[in-house]
Amino acid sequence: NTPVSDLSVGKSTVGEYSGRGLFAAKDIQEGVSIGLEKKSLSYFILPSTHQIIEEMYYWAEENYDEAYASEVYDSISAVEAFSIGYGFWSTLLGRTHSTVDSGALMFCNHGCNGTYNYGVITGFTEANVDLKQPPEMIIGKSSAFSPVTERNMRQYLSGGDATNRVVKQGEELLCDYLGYVGNPQHWKEEIVSLRGQCDGSEAGDITYFESSEE
């Protein structure tokens, strides 16, 4: 395990519209997990809470000109951006919920066209994946039920990844966002968005939110 103290946060090298990025402060070997000491401290947004946030966000967006709606929108949009931009969604509990790393790992950006150095190499990228449905390997349909996993769901959702090659000092740590699309219904929308971010025609959720606040 490489502790979070061996990482640094700076301007991402991914593209023009990228914001903050995560960098190795020293060489990290292949097959090493990162920040395990912070994994149990991740922010976990329960399905019921996630549903309330979504309903409030869309209500405020549709009724922005009404009394109080704009104030609700300004507040809840920050929570929405935090959940989408820094978190990863899942439906393992039956309904959509999300997990956000509490430490610097939240700044790990997507490695376009399979260039990610943190996470399992699947052979799928945002450029070549089918837009109609996510690959079975990604959504985990073939995973066998495990009572151990069920009892430790929060740790399971926020841990398990490791570097897939040596990451040199000063190099940006990149993740695979394809595995962060927790709801198959949002698959096409999310992949199209990733393609836009990778070709430089679209900003990410956090960059978009922060620019709209200026």
Coordinates of C-alpha atoms in Angstrom, one line a residue:
N1 CA 0.0 0.0 0.0
T2 CA 1.2 3.5 -0.8
P3 CA -0.1 6.1 1.7
V4 CA -1.9 9.2 0.6
S5 CA 1.1 11.2 1.9
D6 CA 3.1 9.9 -1.1
L7 CA 0.7 11.7 -3.5
S8 CA 0.3 15.3 -4.4
V9 CA -2.6 17.3 -6.0
G10 CA -1.9 19.7 -8.9
K11 CA -3.2 20.9 -12.2
S12 CA -4.2 17.9 -14.3
T13 CA -2.4 17.1 -17.5
V14 CA -5.3 15.3 -19.1
G15 CA -6.6 18.3 -21.1
E16 CA -7.5 21.9 -21.4
Y17 CA -10.8 21.6 -19.5
S18 CA -9.4 19.3 -16.8
G19 CA -9.1 20.6 -13.2
R20 CA -7.2 19.2 -10.4
G21 CA -5.2 15.9 -10.8
L22 CA -3.5 13.4 -8.6
F23 CA 0.3 12.9 -8.9
A24 CA 2.9 10.4 -7.5
A25 CA 5.3 12.2 -5.2
K26 CA 7.6 9.2 -5.5
D27 CA 7.8 6.0 -7.7
I28 CA 4.9 3.6 -7.1
Q29 CA 5.4 0.0 -8.1
E30 CA 3.0 -2.2 -10.1
G31 CA 0.2 -4.0 -8.1
V32 CA 0.2 -1.5 -5.3
S33 CA -3.0 -0.2 -3.7
I34 CA -3.2 3.5 -2.7
G35 CA -4.6 5.1 0.4
L36 CA -6.0 2.0 2.0
E37 CA -5.8 3.8 5.4
K38 CA -8.5 6.3 4.1
K39 CA -10.9 3.7 2.5
S40 CA -13.1 3.2 5.5
L41 CA -13.6 7.0 5.8
S42 CA -15.2 7.4 2.4
Y43 CA -18.4 9.3 2.0
F44 CA -21.2 6.9 1.4
I45 CA -24.5 8.3 0.1
L46 CA -27.3 5.8 0.8
P47 CA -29.9 5.0 -1.9
S48 CA -32.6 6.9 0.1
T49 CA -30.3 10.0 0.4
H50 CA -29.3 9.7 -3.2
Q51 CA -32.9 9.7 -4.3
I52 CA -33.8 12.8 -2.2
I53 CA -30.8 14.7 -3.7
E54 CA -31.8 13.8 -7.2
E55 CA -35.5 14.7 -6.7
M56 CA -34.6 18.1 -5.1
Y57 CA -32.1 18.8 -7.8
Y58 CA -34.5 18.2 -10.7
W59 CA -37.4 20.0 -8.9
A60 CA -35.3 23.1 -8.3
E61 CA -33.9 23.0 -11.9
E62 CA -37.4 22.9 -13.4
N63 CA -38.9 25.5 -11.0
Y64 CA -35.8 27.8 -10.8
D65 CA -37.8 31.0 -11.2
E66 CA -40.2 30.2 -8.3
A67 CA -39.6 31.5 -4.7
Y68 CA -36.9 29.6 -2.9
A69 CA -36.3 27.2 -5.8
S70 CA -33.1 29.1 -7.0
E71 CA -31.7 29.0 -3.4
V72 CA -32.4 25.2 -3.2
Y73 CA -30.8 24.7 -6.7
D74 CA -27.7 26.6 -5.8
S75 CA -27.2 24.5 -2.6
I76 CA -28.2 21.1 -3.9
S77 CA -26.2 21.5 -7.2
A78 CA -23.0 21.7 -5.2
V79 CA -23.9 18.3 -3.5
E80 CA -24.9 16.9 -6.9
A81 CA -21.6 18.0 -8.5
F82 CA -19.7 16.5 -5.6
S83 CA -21.5 13.2 -5.9
I84 CA -21.2 12.9 -9.7
G85 CA -17.8 14.6 -10.2
Y86 CA -15.9 13.0 -7.4
G87 CA -17.9 9.8 -6.7
F88 CA -18.7 6.5 -8.3
W89 CA -22.2 5.1 -8.5
S90 CA -23.5 1.6 -8.0
T91 CA -26.7 -0.3 -7.8
L92 CA -25.5 -3.2 -5.7
L93 CA -27.9 -2.3 -3.0
G94 CA -30.9 -2.4 -5.4
R95 CA -31.1 1.3 -6.1
T96 CA -28.5 3.9 -7.1
H97 CA -26.1 5.0 -4.4
S98 CA -22.7 6.6 -4.5
T99 CA -19.3 6.6 -2.7
V100 CA -16.8 9.4 -2.7
D101 CA -13.2 8.9 -1.5
S102 CA -12.5 11.1 1.5
G103 CA -8.9 11.7 0.7
A104 CA -6.8 12.8 -2.3
L105 CA -8.0 9.8 -4.4
M106 CA -11.1 11.8 -5.3
F107 CA -8.9 13.8 -7.7
C108 CA -8.0 10.8 -9.8
N109 CA -8.9 11.6 -13.4
H110 CA -10.0 9.4 -16.2
G111 CA -7.2 7.9 -18.4
C112 CA -8.5 8.4 -21.9
N113 CA -8.2 5.6 -24.5
G114 CA -7.0 3.1 -22.0
T115 CA -4.1 5.1 -20.6
Y116 CA -5.1 4.7 -17.0
N117 CA -2.4 3.3 -14.7
Y118 CA -4.7 2.6 -11.7
G119 CA -7.3 -0.2 -11.9
V120 CA -7.8 -3.5 -13.8
I121 CA -7.0 -3.5 -17.5
T122 CA -10.2 -4.6 -19.2
G123 CA -9.5 -4.0 -22.9
F124 CA -12.5 -1.7 -23.0
T125 CA -12.1 2.1 -23.4
E126 CA -14.6 5.0 -23.8
A127 CA -13.5 5.1 -27.5
N128 CA -14.3 1.4 -28.5
V129 CA -17.0 0.3 -26.0
D130 CA -20.5 -0.4 -27.2
L131 CA -22.9 2.5 -26.4
K132 CA -25.9 0.2 -26.2
Q133 CA -25.0 -1.6 -23.0
P134 CA -22.0 -1.9 -20.6
P135 CA -19.8 -5.0 -20.9
E136 CA -20.7 -7.8 -18.5
M137 CA -17.2 -7.6 -17.0
I138 CA -17.8 -4.0 -16.0
I139 CA -21.3 -4.3 -14.5
G140 CA -20.3 -7.5 -12.6
K141 CA -23.1 -9.7 -13.7
S142 CA -20.9 -12.8 -13.5
S143 CA -19.8 -12.1 -9.9
A144 CA -20.9 -14.8 -7.5
F145 CA -22.7 -13.8 -4.3
S146 CA -20.4 -13.4 -1.3
P147 CA -21.7 -13.0 2.3
V148 CA -18.3 -11.5 3.2
T149 CA -18.7 -8.8 0.5
E150 CA -22.2 -8.1 1.7
R151 CA -21.1 -7.6 5.3
N152 CA -18.3 -5.2 4.1
M153 CA -20.1 -3.5 1.3
R154 CA -18.7 0.0 2.0
Q155 CA -15.1 -1.2 2.1
Y156 CA -15.8 -3.2 -1.1
L157 CA -17.2 -0.2 -2.9
S158 CA -14.3 2.0 -2.1
G159 CA -11.3 -0.4 -2.3
G160 CA -9.7 -3.1 -4.3
D161 CA -7.9 -1.2 -7.1
A162 CA -4.2 -1.2 -7.6
T163 CA -1.6 0.2 -10.0
N164 CA -1.4 -1.8 -13.3
R165 CA 2.2 -0.7 -14.0
V166 CA 5.0 1.4 -12.4
V167 CA 3.9 5.0 -11.9
K168 CA 6.9 7.3 -11.9
Q169 CA 7.5 10.2 -9.6
G170 CA 5.7 13.3 -10.9
E171 CA 3.4 11.2 -13.2
E172 CA -0.3 11.8 -13.0
L173 CA -2.4 8.9 -11.5
L174 CA -5.2 8.0 -13.8
C175 CA -8.3 5.8 -13.2
D176 CA -10.8 4.0 -15.5
Y177 CA -14.1 5.8 -15.2
L178 CA -16.0 3.2 -17.2
G179 CA -16.3 1.2 -14.0
Y180 CA -17.8 4.2 -12.2
V181 CA -21.0 4.1 -14.2
G182 CA -23.1 2.4 -11.6
N183 CA -26.5 2.5 -13.3
P184 CA -26.7 0.8 -16.8
Q185 CA -29.5 3.2 -17.7
H186 CA -27.0 6.0 -17.7
W187 CA -24.4 4.1 -19.7
K188 CA -24.7 5.8 -23.1
E189 CA -25.0 9.3 -21.6
E190 CA -21.8 8.8 -19.4
I191 CA -19.7 7.3 -22.2
V192 CA -20.7 10.1 -24.7
S193 CA -19.7 12.6 -22.0
L194 CA -16.3 10.8 -21.5
R195 CA -15.7 10.9 -25.2
G196 CA -16.3 14.6 -25.2
Q197 CA -14.0 15.2 -22.3
C198 CA -11.3 13.1 -24.0
D199 CA -11.4 14.9 -27.3
G200 CA -11.5 18.3 -25.6
S201 CA -15.0 19.3 -26.6
E202 CA -16.6 19.0 -23.2
A203 CA -15.6 19.9 -19.6
G204 CA -16.0 17.5 -16.7
D205 CA -18.7 17.9 -14.0
I206 CA -16.5 19.6 -11.5
T207 CA -14.9 22.0 -14.0
Y208 CA -18.3 22.9 -15.4
F209 CA -19.7 23.5 -11.9
E210 CA -16.8 25.6 -10.7
S211 CA -16.8 27.7 -13.9
S212 CA -20.6 28.4 -13.5
E213 CA -20.0 29.6 -10.0
E214 CA -17.5 32.3 -11.1

